[in-house]
C-alpha positions as a Markdown table, in Angstrom:
| # | Residue | x | y | z |
|---|---|---|---|---|
| 1 | Unk | -0.2 | -0.1 | 0.2 |
| 2 | Unk | 1.4 | 3.5 | -0.9 |
| 3 | Unk | 1.5 | 6.3 | 0.9 |
| 4 | Unk | -1.6 | 8.1 | -0.7 |
| 5 | Unk | -3.6 | 4.9 | -0.5 |
| 6 | Unk | -2.2 | 5.0 | 3.8 |
| 7 | Unk | -3.3 | 8.5 | 3.9 |
| 8 | Unk | -6.8 | 8.0 | 1.9 |
| 9 | Unk | -7.9 | 5.0 | 4.4 |
| 10 | Unk | -6.7 | 6.7 | 8.0 |
| 11 | Unk | -8.7 | 10.0 | 6.3 |
| 12 | Unk | -11.8 | 7.7 | 6.2 |
| 13 | Unk | -11.3 | 6.5 | 9.0 |
| 14 | Unk | -11.1 | 9.9 | 11.2 |
| 15 | Unk | -14.2 | 10.5 | 9.6 |
| 16 | Unk | -16.2 | 7.5 | 10.5 |
| 17 | Unk | -14.8 | 8.0 | 14.3 |
| 18 | Unk | -15.5 | 11.5 | 14.8 |
| 19 | Unk | -18.2 | 12.8 | 12.1 |
| 20 | Unk | -22.1 | 11.8 | 14.1 |
| 21 | Unk | -23.5 | 12.0 | 10.9 |
| 22 | Unk | -21.1 | 9.4 | 9.2 |
| 23 | Unk | -21.0 | 7.7 | 12.3 |
| 24 | Unk | -25.5 | 7.9 | 12.4 |
| 25 | Unk | -25.5 | 8.6 | 15.7 |
| 26 | Unk | -26.3 | 11.4 | 17.8 |
| 27 | Unk | -24.7 | 12.4 | 21.5 |
| 28 | Unk | -26.5 | 12.2 | 25.3 |
| 29 | Unk | -28.8 | 15.1 | 25.0 |
| 30 | Unk | -29.9 | 16.6 | 28.8 |
| 31 | Unk | -33.3 | 16.1 | 29.0 |
| 32 | Unk | -34.0 | 17.9 | 32.7 |
| 33 | Unk | -35.1 | 21.1 | 31.0 |
| 34 | Unk | -38.7 | 18.2 | 30.2 |
| 35 | Unk | -38.9 | 16.3 | 32.9 |
| 36 | Unk | -37.0 | 13.5 | 30.8 |
| 37 | Unk | -39.7 | 14.3 | 27.6 |
| 38 | Unk | -38.5 | 14.3 | 24.3 |
| 39 | Unk | -36.1 | 17.4 | 23.2 |
| 40 | Unk | -35.7 | 19.5 | 19.8 |
| 41 | Unk | -32.8 | 17.8 | 19.9 |
| 42 | Unk | -34.8 | 14.2 | 19.7 |
| 43 | Unk | -36.8 | 15.1 | 17.2 |
| 44 | Unk | -33.9 | 17.3 | 15.0 |
| 45 | Unk | -32.0 | 14.0 | 15.1 |
| 46 | Unk | -35.3 | 11.4 | 13.8 |
| 47 | Unk | -35.6 | 14.1 | 11.0 |
| 48 | Unk | -31.8 | 13.5 | 9.5 |
| 49 | Unk | -32.6 | 10.4 | 10.2 |
| 50 | Unk | -29.9 | 9.5 | 12.7 |
| 51 | Unk | -29.7 | 6.5 | 15.4 |
| 52 | Unk | -31.6 | 8.0 | 18.5 |
| 53 | Unk | -32.0 | 6.1 | 21.9 |
| 54 | Unk | -35.0 | 5.8 | 22.5 |
| 55 | Unk | -34.9 | 4.1 | 26.3 |
| 56 | Unk | -36.1 | 7.5 | 27.9 |
| 57 | Unk | -39.8 | 6.5 | 26.2 |
| 58 | Unk | -39.8 | 3.3 | 25.9 |
| 59 | Unk | -39.1 | 2.6 | 29.6 |
| 60 | Unk | -41.7 | 4.7 | 30.9 |
| 61 | Unk | -44.8 | 3.2 | 30.7 |
| 62 | Unk | -46.1 | 3.7 | 34.0 |
| 63 | Unk | -44.9 | 3.3 | 37.6 |
| 64 | Unk | -46.8 | 0.6 | 39.8 |
| 65 | Unk | -46.1 | 1.5 | 42.7 |
| 66 | Unk | -47.2 | 5.2 | 42.7 |
| 67 | Unk | -51.1 | 3.6 | 41.3 |
| 68 | Unk | -54.0 | 5.6 | 43.3 |
| 69 | Unk | -56.9 | 4.1 | 44.7 |
| 70 | Unk | -59.0 | 2.8 | 42.1 |
| 71 | Unk | -61.9 | 6.1 | 42.8 |
| 72 | Unk | -59.1 | 8.2 | 41.4 |
| 73 | Unk | -58.1 | 9.5 | 37.9 |
| 74 | Unk | -55.1 | 6.7 | 37.0 |
| 75 | Unk | -56.3 | 4.1 | 39.9 |
| 76 | Unk | -58.1 | 2.2 | 37.0 |
| 77 | Unk | -54.8 | 2.2 | 35.2 |
| 78 | Unk | -52.6 | 1.2 | 37.9 |
| 79 | Unk | -50.0 | 4.0 | 38.0 |
| 80 | Unk | -50.4 | 4.8 | 34.0 |
| 81 | Unk | -52.0 | 7.4 | 32.4 |
| 82 | Unk | -53.0 | 6.9 | 28.6 |
| 83 | Unk | -50.1 | 8.2 | 27.5 |
| 84 | Unk | -47.4 | 5.9 | 29.3 |
| 85 | Unk | -50.1 | 3.2 | 27.8 |
| 86 | Unk | -50.2 | 3.9 | 24.7 |
| 87 | Unk | -46.0 | 4.2 | 24.6 |
| 88 | Unk | -46.2 | 0.8 | 26.0 |
| 89 | Unk | -48.1 | 0.2 | 22.6 |
| 90 | Unk | -45.6 | 1.7 | 20.8 |
| 91 | Unk | -42.7 | 0.1 | 22.2 |
| 92 | Unk | -44.3 | -3.9 | 22.5 |
| 93 | Unk | -43.4 | -2.6 | 26.3 |
| 94 | Unk | -46.6 | -3.3 | 28.2 |
| 95 | Unk | -49.5 | -6.0 | 27.9 |
| 96 | Unk | -52.2 | -5.2 | 27.4 |
| 97 | Unk | -56.5 | -7.0 | 27.8 |
| 98 | Unk | -59.3 | -6.2 | 25.2 |
| 99 | Unk | -63.3 | -6.8 | 26.0 |
| 100 | Unk | -63.5 | -6.3 | 22.3 |
| 101 | Unk | -63.6 | -9.0 | 20.2 |
| 102 | Unk | -63.3 | -9.4 | 16.0 |
| 103 | Unk | -60.6 | -9.6 | 13.4 |
| 104 | Unk | -57.4 | -7.7 | 13.6 |
| 105 | Unk | -58.5 | -6.5 | 17.5 |
| 106 | Unk | -55.1 | -7.4 | 18.2 |
| 107 | Unk | -53.7 | -4.4 | 16.5 |
| 108 | Unk | -53.7 | -1.1 | 18.2 |
| 109 | Unk | -50.9 | 0.8 | 16.2 |
| 110 | Unk | -50.3 | 0.7 | 12.0 |
| 111 | Unk | -47.8 | 2.4 | 10.7 |
| 112 | Unk | -47.9 | 2.0 | 7.3 |
| 113 | Unk | -51.5 | 3.6 | 6.5 |
| 114 | Unk | -49.6 | 7.1 | 5.9 |
| 115 | Unk | -46.8 | 4.8 | 3.0 |
| 116 | Unk | -49.6 | 3.9 | 1.9 |
| 117 | Unk | -51.7 | 6.3 | 1.2 |
| 118 | Unk | -48.9 | 8.2 | -0.4 |
| 119 | Unk | -47.7 | 5.8 | -2.7 |
| 120 | Unk | -51.8 | 5.9 | -3.6 |
| 121 | Unk | -51.8 | 9.2 | -4.0 |
| 122 | Unk | -48.5 | 10.2 | -5.8 |
| 123 | Unk | -46.8 | 7.5 | -7.7 |
| 124 | Unk | -49.8 | 5.3 | -8.9 |
| 125 | Unk | -52.2 | 8.0 | -10.2 |
| 126 | Unk | -49.2 | 9.9 | -11.3 |
| 127 | Unk | -47.6 | 6.5 | -13.7 |
| 128 | Unk | -51.6 | 4.9 | -14.1 |
| 129 | Unk | -52.9 | 8.3 | -15.1 |
| 130 | Unk | -49.8 | 9.5 | -17.2 |
| 131 | Unk | -49.9 | 5.5 | -19.1 |
| 132 | Unk | -53.7 | 6.5 | -19.7 |
| 133 | Unk | -52.9 | 9.2 | -21.8 |
| 134 | Unk | -49.9 | 8.2 | -23.2 |
| 135 | Unk | -51.5 | 5.3 | -25.0 |
| 136 | Unk | -54.6 | 7.6 | -26.2 |
| 137 | Unk | -51.9 | 10.0 | -27.4 |
| 138 | Unk | -49.9 | 7.1 | -29.5 |
| 139 | Unk | -53.0 | 5.0 | -30.7 |
| 140 | Unk | -54.1 | 9.1 | -32.0 |
| 141 | Unk | -50.6 | 9.2 | -33.3 |
| 142 | Unk | -50.0 | 5.8 | -35.0 |
| 143 | Unk | -53.8 | 6.3 | -36.8 |
| 144 | Unk | -53.3 | 9.8 | -38.3 |
| 145 | Unk | -49.5 | 8.0 | -39.3 |
| 146 | Unk | -50.5 | 4.4 | -40.5 |
| 147 | Unk | -54.2 | 5.1 | -41.1 |
| 148 | Unk | -57.5 | 3.0 | -41.2 |
| 149 | Unk | -56.0 | -0.8 | -42.1 |
| 150 | Unk | -58.3 | -0.9 | -45.0 |
| 151 | Unk | -59.7 | -4.5 | -46.3 |
| 152 | Unk | -57.1 | -4.4 | -50.0 |
| 153 | Unk | -59.2 | -5.0 | -52.8 |
| 154 | Unk | -62.5 | -4.1 | -51.0 |
| 155 | Unk | -65.4 | -7.1 | -49.5 |
| 156 | Unk | -65.8 | -9.8 | -51.4 |
| 157 | Unk | -69.2 | -9.0 | -50.2 |
| 158 | Unk | -69.6 | -13.1 | -48.8 |
| 159 | Unk | -69.1 | -13.3 | -45.1 |
| 160 | Unk | -68.2 | -16.7 | -42.6 |
| 161 | Unk | -69.0 | -16.8 | -39.6 |
| 162 | Unk | -66.2 | -16.0 | -37.1 |
| 163 | Unk | -67.6 | -16.3 | -33.9 |
| 164 | Unk | -70.8 | -17.5 | -32.6 |
| 165 | Unk | -73.9 | -16.3 | -29.9 |
| 166 | Unk | -72.2 | -18.2 | -27.1 |
| 167 | Unk | -68.9 | -16.4 | -27.7 |
| 168 | Unk | -70.0 | -13.4 | -28.3 |
| 169 | Unk | -71.8 | -13.2 | -25.4 |
| 170 | Unk | -69.4 | -14.4 | -22.8 |
| 171 | Unk | -66.9 | -11.8 | -24.3 |
| 172 | Unk | -69.0 | -9.0 | -24.1 |
| 173 | Unk | -69.8 | -10.2 | -20.4 |
| 174 | Unk | -65.4 | -9.9 | -19.9 |
| 175 | Unk | -65.6 | -6.6 | -21.9 |
| 176 | Unk | -68.9 | -4.5 | -20.9 |
| 177 | Unk | -67.8 | -5.8 | -17.0 |
| 178 | Unk | -64.6 | -4.3 | -17.8 |
| 179 | Unk | -64.9 | -1.1 | -19.0 |
| 180 | Unk | -67.2 | -0.8 | -16.3 |
| 181 | Unk | -65.4 | -1.6 | -13.5 |
| 182 | Unk | -62.7 | 0.3 | -15.2 |
| 183 | Unk | -64.5 | 3.8 | -14.5 |
| 184 | Unk | -66.0 | 3.3 | -11.2 |
| 185 | Unk | -62.0 | 2.2 | -10.2 |
| 186 | Unk | -60.9 | 5.9 | -11.5 |
| 187 | Unk | -63.8 | 7.7 | -10.2 |
| 188 | Unk | -63.0 | 5.8 | -6.1 |
| 189 | Unk | -59.4 | 5.8 | -6.8 |
| 190 | Unk | -59.4 | 10.2 | -8.6 |
| 191 | Unk | -62.1 | 11.5 | -7.6 |
| 192 | Unk | -61.1 | 13.6 | -4.9 |
| 193 | Unk | -57.9 | 14.8 | -6.7 |
| 194 | Unk | -59.8 | 15.2 | -9.7 |
| 195 | Unk | -63.9 | 15.8 | -9.6 |
| 196 | Unk | -64.4 | 17.4 | -6.3 |
| 197 | Unk | -63.5 | 20.6 | -8.1 |
| 198 | Unk | -65.6 | 20.2 | -10.3 |
| 199 | Unk | -69.1 | 19.4 | -9.5 |
| 200 | Unk | -68.0 | 20.0 | -5.0 |
| 201 | Unk | -68.1 | 17.1 | -2.4 |
| 202 | Unk | -72.0 | 16.3 | -2.2 |
| 203 | Unk | -72.3 | 14.6 | -5.4 |
| 204 | Unk | -68.7 | 13.6 | -5.7 |
| 205 | Unk | -70.4 | 11.2 | -2.3 |
| 206 | Unk | -73.3 | 10.2 | -4.0 |
| 207 | Unk | -70.9 | 9.2 | -7.3 |
| 208 | Unk | -68.2 | 7.9 | -5.1 |
| 209 | Unk | -71.0 | 5.3 | -3.2 |
| 210 | Unk | -72.7 | 4.4 | -6.5 |
| 211 | Unk | -69.3 | 4.3 | -8.0 |
| 212 | Unk | -68.6 | 1.3 | -5.1 |
| 213 | Unk | -71.9 | -0.6 | -5.6 |
| 214 | Unk | -71.1 | -0.9 | -8.8 |
| 215 | Unk | -67.4 | -2.0 | -8.6 |
| 216 | Unk | -68.1 | -5.0 | -6.2 |
| 217 | Unk | -70.7 | -6.2 | -7.5 |
| 218 | Unk | -69.6 | -6.2 | -11.3 |
| 219 | Unk | -66.7 | -7.8 | -10.5 |
| 220 | Unk | -68.7 | -11.2 | -9.9 |
| 221 | Unk | -69.5 | -10.8 | -13.8 |
| 222 | Unk | -66.3 | -9.8 | -15.0 |
| 223 | Unk | -64.6 | -13.1 | -13.4 |
| 224 | Unk | -67.6 | -15.0 | -14.8 |
| 225 | Unk | -66.9 | -13.4 | -18.3 |
| 226 | Unk | -63.3 | -14.8 | -17.3 |
| 227 | Unk | -63.5 | -17.9 | -17.3 |
| 228 | Unk | -65.8 | -18.4 | -20.1 |
| 229 | Unk | -63.5 | -16.6 | -22.2 |
| 230 | Unk | -61.1 | -18.9 | -20.9 |
| 231 | Unk | -62.3 | -22.4 | -21.5 |
| 232 | Unk | -64.1 | -21.3 | -24.8 |
| 233 | Unk | -60.7 | -20.1 | -26.0 |
| 234 | Unk | -57.4 | -21.1 | -24.3 |
| 235 | Unk | -57.0 | -24.2 | -27.2 |
| 236 | Unk | -56.7 | -21.9 | -30.3 |
| 237 | Unk | -54.2 | -19.4 | -27.9 |
| 238 | Unk | -51.5 | -22.0 | -27.9 |
| 239 | Unk | -47.9 | -19.7 | -28.9 |
| 240 | Unk | -46.7 | -21.3 | -32.4 |
| 241 | Unk | -43.7 | -21.1 | -34.5 |
| 242 | Unk | -46.3 | -18.6 | -36.9 |
| 243 | Unk | -47.1 | -16.7 | -34.4 |
| 244 | Unk | -43.1 | -15.7 | -34.5 |
| 245 | Unk | -43.5 | -15.2 | -38.2 |
| 246 | Unk | -46.5 | -13.2 | -37.8 |
| 247 | Unk | -44.4 | -10.4 | -35.3 |
| 248 | Unk | -41.8 | -10.1 | -37.6 |
| 249 | Unk | -43.8 | -9.6 | -40.3 |
| 250 | Unk | -45.1 | -7.0 | -38.1 |
| 251 | Unk | -48.9 | -8.0 | -38.3 |
| 252 | Unk | -50.2 | -6.4 | -40.9 |
| 253 | Unk | -49.8 | -3.1 | -39.3 |
| 254 | Unk | -46.6 | -1.8 | -41.0 |
| 255 | Unk | -46.7 | -2.4 | -44.9 |
| 256 | Unk | -49.5 | -4.1 | -46.3 |
| 257 | Unk | -47.7 | -7.5 | -46.2 |
| 258 | Unk | -50.8 | -10.4 | -44.3 |
| 259 | Unk | -48.8 | -12.7 | -42.4 |
| 260 | Unk | -51.1 | -16.0 | -41.7 |
| 261 | Unk | -52.6 | -16.9 | -39.4 |
| 262 | Unk | -55.1 | -19.5 | -38.0 |
| 263 | Unk | -58.5 | -18.1 | -35.2 |
| 264 | Unk | -56.1 | -15.9 | -33.6 |
| 265 | Unk | -52.7 | -13.8 | -34.4 |
| 266 | Unk | -49.6 | -13.8 | -32.5 |
| 267 | Unk | -51.2 | -9.8 | -31.2 |
| 268 | Unk | -54.9 | -11.6 | -30.3 |
| 269 | Unk | -52.6 | -14.0 | -28.4 |
| 270 | Unk | -50.9 | -11.7 | -26.7 |
| 271 | Unk | -54.1 | -9.6 | -25.4 |
| 272 | Unk | -55.5 | -13.2 | -24.8 |
| 273 | Unk | -52.8 | -13.9 | -21.7 |
| 274 | Unk | -52.5 | -10.0 | -20.7 |
| 275 | Unk | -55.8 | -10.3 | -19.7 |
| 276 | Unk | -56.4 | -13.8 | -18.2 |
| 277 | Unk | -52.8 | -13.6 | -16.3 |
| 278 | Unk | -54.0 | -10.3 | -15.5 |
| 279 | Unk | -57.8 | -10.5 | -15.1 |
| 280 | Unk | -56.9 | -13.9 | -12.4 |
| 281 | Unk | -54.8 | -11.5 | -10.1 |
| 282 | Unk | -56.6 | -8.3 | -10.1 |
| 283 | Unk | -59.7 | -10.5 | -9.7 |
| 284 | Unk | -57.6 | -12.3 | -6.8 |
| 285 | Unk | -57.2 | -8.9 | -5.1 |
| 286 | Unk | -60.4 | -7.7 | -5.6 |
| 287 | Unk | -61.3 | -11.0 | -3.7 |
| 288 | Unk | -58.9 | -9.5 | -1.1 |
| 289 | Unk | -60.1 | -6.4 | -1.2 |
| 290 | Unk | -63.7 | -7.7 | -0.4 |
| 291 | Unk | -63.0 | -10.0 | 2.5 |
| 292 | Unk | -59.7 | -9.3 | 3.7 |
| 293 | Unk | -60.2 | -11.6 | 6.8 |
| 294 | Unk | -60.7 | -14.2 | 4.8 |
| 295 | Unk | -59.0 | -14.4 | 1.7 |
| 296 | Unk | -54.3 | -12.3 | 2.8 |
| 297 | Unk | -53.1 | -13.1 | -0.1 |
| 298 | Unk | -49.6 | -11.1 | 0.2 |
| 299 | Unk | -47.8 | -12.9 | 3.4 |
| 300 | Unk | -48.2 | -16.2 | 1.6 |
| 301 | Unk | -47.1 | -14.6 | -1.9 |
| 302 | Unk | -44.3 | -13.1 | 0.5 |
| 303 | Unk | -43.2 | -16.6 | 1.9 |
| 304 | Unk | -43.3 | -18.3 | -1.7 |
| 305 | Unk | -41.1 | -15.9 | -3.8 |
| 306 | Unk | -38.3 | -15.2 | -0.2 |
| 307 | Unk | -38.2 | -19.2 | -0.2 |
| 308 | Unk | -37.7 | -19.1 | -4.7 |
| 309 | Unk | -36.0 | -16.7 | -4.9 |
| 310 | Unk | -34.3 | -15.5 | -1.8 |
| 311 | Unk | -36.5 | -12.1 | -0.6 |
| 312 | Unk | -36.7 | -10.6 | 2.6 |
| 313 | Unk | -40.4 | -9.6 | 1.9 |
| 314 | Unk | -42.2 | -9.7 | 5.4 |
| 315 | Unk | -43.8 | -12.4 | 5.9 |
| 316 | Unk | -46.0 | -11.7 | 8.9 |
| 317 | Unk | -48.3 | -9.1 | 8.0 |
| 318 | Unk | -51.7 | -6.9 | 9.8 |
| 319 | Unk | -54.6 | -7.3 | 8.2 |
| 320 | Unk | -54.2 | -3.4 | 7.5 |
| 321 | Unk | -51.2 | -4.9 | 5.7 |
| 322 | Unk | -52.4 | -6.9 | 3.7 |
| 323 | Unk | -55.4 | -5.0 | 2.6 |
| 324 | Unk | -52.7 | -2.6 | 1.8 |
| 325 | Unk | -50.7 | -4.3 | -0.1 |
| 326 | Unk | -54.0 | -5.7 | -1.9 |
| 327 | Unk | -55.0 | -2.1 | -2.7 |
| 328 | Unk | -51.7 | -1.0 | -5.0 |
| 329 | Unk | -51.7 | -4.3 | -6.6 |
| 330 | Unk | -55.2 | -3.8 | -7.7 |
| 331 | Unk | -54.3 | -0.9 | -9.5 |
| 332 | Unk | -50.9 | -1.0 | -10.2 |
| 333 | Unk | -53.0 | -4.7 | -12.3 |
| 334 | Unk | -55.6 | -2.8 | -13.4 |
| 335 | Unk | -54.0 | 0.2 | -15.1 |
| 336 | Unk | -51.6 | -2.1 | -17.2 |
| 337 | Unk | -55.4 | -3.8 | -18.4 |
| 338 | Unk | -56.7 | -0.6 | -19.4 |
| 339 | Unk | -53.5 | 0.4 | -21.4 |
| 340 | Unk | -53.5 | -3.0 | -23.3 |
| 341 | Unk | -57.4 | -3.1 | -23.6 |
| 342 | Unk | -57.7 | 0.1 | -25.5 |
| 343 | Unk | -54.8 | -0.4 | -28.2 |
| 344 | Unk | -57.2 | -3.8 | -28.7 |
| 345 | Unk | -60.7 | -1.8 | -28.3 |
| 346 | Unk | -59.2 | 0.6 | -30.7 |
| 347 | Unk | -58.0 | -2.0 | -33.7 |
| 348 | Unk | -61.1 | -4.2 | -33.6 |
| 349 | Unk | -63.4 | -0.5 | -34.0 |
| 350 | Unk | -61.7 | 2.4 | -36.2 |
| 351 | Unk | -57.8 | 0.7 | -36.0 |
| 352 | Unk | -59.1 | -2.0 | -38.7 |
| 353 | Unk | -61.7 | -2.4 | -40.7 |
| 354 | Unk | -64.7 | -4.9 | -41.1 |
| 355 | Unk | -63.0 | -6.0 | -37.0 |
| 356 | Unk | -66.0 | -5.1 | -35.5 |
| 357 | Unk | -68.5 | -7.1 | -37.4 |
| 358 | Unk | -67.1 | -10.4 | -35.9 |
| 359 | Unk | -68.3 | -9.6 | -32.6 |
| 360 | Unk | -71.1 | -7.3 | -33.7 |
| 361 | Unk | -72.8 | -9.7 | -35.1 |
| 362 | Unk | -70.4 | -12.7 | -35.9 |
| 363 | Unk | -70.0 | -12.6 | -38.7 |
| 364 | Unk | -67.3 | -10.8 | -41.6 |
| 365 | Unk | -66.9 | -10.9 | -45.5 |
| 366 | Unk | -64.9 | -13.9 | -46.6 |
| 367 | Unk | -62.1 | -11.1 | -47.8 |
| 368 | Unk | -60.8 | -9.5 | -44.7 |
| 369 | Unk | -60.8 | -12.8 | -42.9 |
| 370 | Unk | -58.5 | -14.8 | -45.5 |
| 371 | Unk | -56.5 | -11.3 | -45.4 |
| 372 | Unk | -56.1 | -11.6 | -41.6 |
| 373 | Unk | -56.8 | -15.9 | -40.9 |
| 374 | Unk | -56.2 | -16.8 | -44.2 |
| 375 | Unk | -55.2 | -20.2 | -42.8 |
| 376 | Unk | -58.7 | -20.7 | -40.1 |
| 377 | Unk | -60.8 | -19.5 | -43.3 |
| 378 | Unk | -59.0 | -23.2 | -44.9 |
| 379 | Unk | -59.5 | -25.4 | -41.7 |
| 380 | Unk | -62.9 | -23.9 | -41.8 |
| 381 | Unk | -63.8 | -24.2 | -45.4 |
| 382 | Unk | -62.3 | -28.1 | -45.4 |
| 383 | Unk | -64.7 | -28.9 | -42.5 |
| 384 | Unk | -67.8 | -27.8 | -44.6 |
| 385 | Unk | -66.2 | -29.6 | -47.5 |
| 386 | Unk | -67.3 | -26.2 | -50.3 |
| 387 | Unk | -64.3 | -25.7 | -50.8 |
| 388 | Unk | -62.8 | -22.4 | -51.6 |
| 389 | Unk | -67.2 | -21.6 | -51.4 |
| 390 | Unk | -67.7 | -20.4 | -46.9 |
C-alpha cells in the first residue's frame, strides 16, 4: 500500500470515528429541562435519520408503585396514564387486554397507513394516469400516420361465421364489465383530486358511493366472463412457431403484407394471455379486498417468493397491511390492463375495417378473413366440405 492509499484510509477512518452524521449516532441529550420528555434535539435527530436512544420513552410506561386509589383518575390504570399505556404499546413493553372481539382487534397501532396513502395518491395515480394518456396519444398518432387498415381490394360481399353467439356473449360480458370496473375504479381512485373541484363534495359523495357499489358487484360478472372466455378460447391461443413469423412481419400493421394466421394471430394471443393472467391477478386482489380477513394474499405470496428468490419480504402482516398491499397491487394491475385493452378496442373498432363485425354479429367479410386469418378460413372450408365457398 503506497502513501496515498494509506492517507486515504486513515482519513476515512477518522471521518467515521469523529463525524456523528457518518456514524449515524448522536451525543447524549440532557432531558432534565423537559422532565425526561423528548427535546428539540431528539426531534431534529430523527428528522436527520440519526440513531436516537429511545429508552427514555420506551421504559417510561408507568410505575405500579405510584398507583392511585381505584376511585381516583389514575386508579383504574394501575399507576399509568393514557400516554404511558400507548407508549408501552408502541414499544411492545406492556401487556394489554381488551373486551372487544373481532378480526384485527389485537392490532392497536399500524403505521403503514401514510406510506400506503402517499403511494396511492402519488406514484400510482401519476404513472397510471400518465400511462392512460400516453396510450391515447400513441393510438391517435398511429391512426393519423398509418390510417385505418382497409380490406385490400374491397369487401367480397360474402361472409363467414367468425364467432358463435355464446362466444360473443362471453366476450361482451367480460368487456362490458371491465369497462364498468375501469370507470368506477378510476372514480374511486382519482375522484377526490379531479372531480371534487368540478362537481363539489356532495355530488361526488353520491357518485363515489354508487361507484363503489357497482364496482364491488359487477366484479362477479367480470370473473364469470374471464372463466368463460378462457374455457372457450384457450385451445386456440397456444403459442406456435407461426406466431413468431407473424410478429416478424409486423402483423400487417407495418407495410401491406398480411402474415398467415389461424383463428387467433400472435397479437390476439398476447392480448388473450395478458387479460387472462392479469385478470386472474386483479380478481384475486379484489377478492382479498372484499374479504380481507378470509383471503389474505401477500404474506403467503411473500413467503413463496422468499423461499424461491432468496428475498426478504415481510411475511408477518397485519390485516391492515394485507389490504394496503392488495389495494396498491389491484390498482397497478388494473392500469396495465386498461392500457392493453384500450389498444385492443382501437384495433377492433376504428383501427381496422371489418374487425368489429366479428363481435358485432359474428359474421365477417370473407375477404377480410382471408387477409387476416387465411389458415383459419381454410380449416373452416375444409370442415364444411365446400371448397372455396364459405
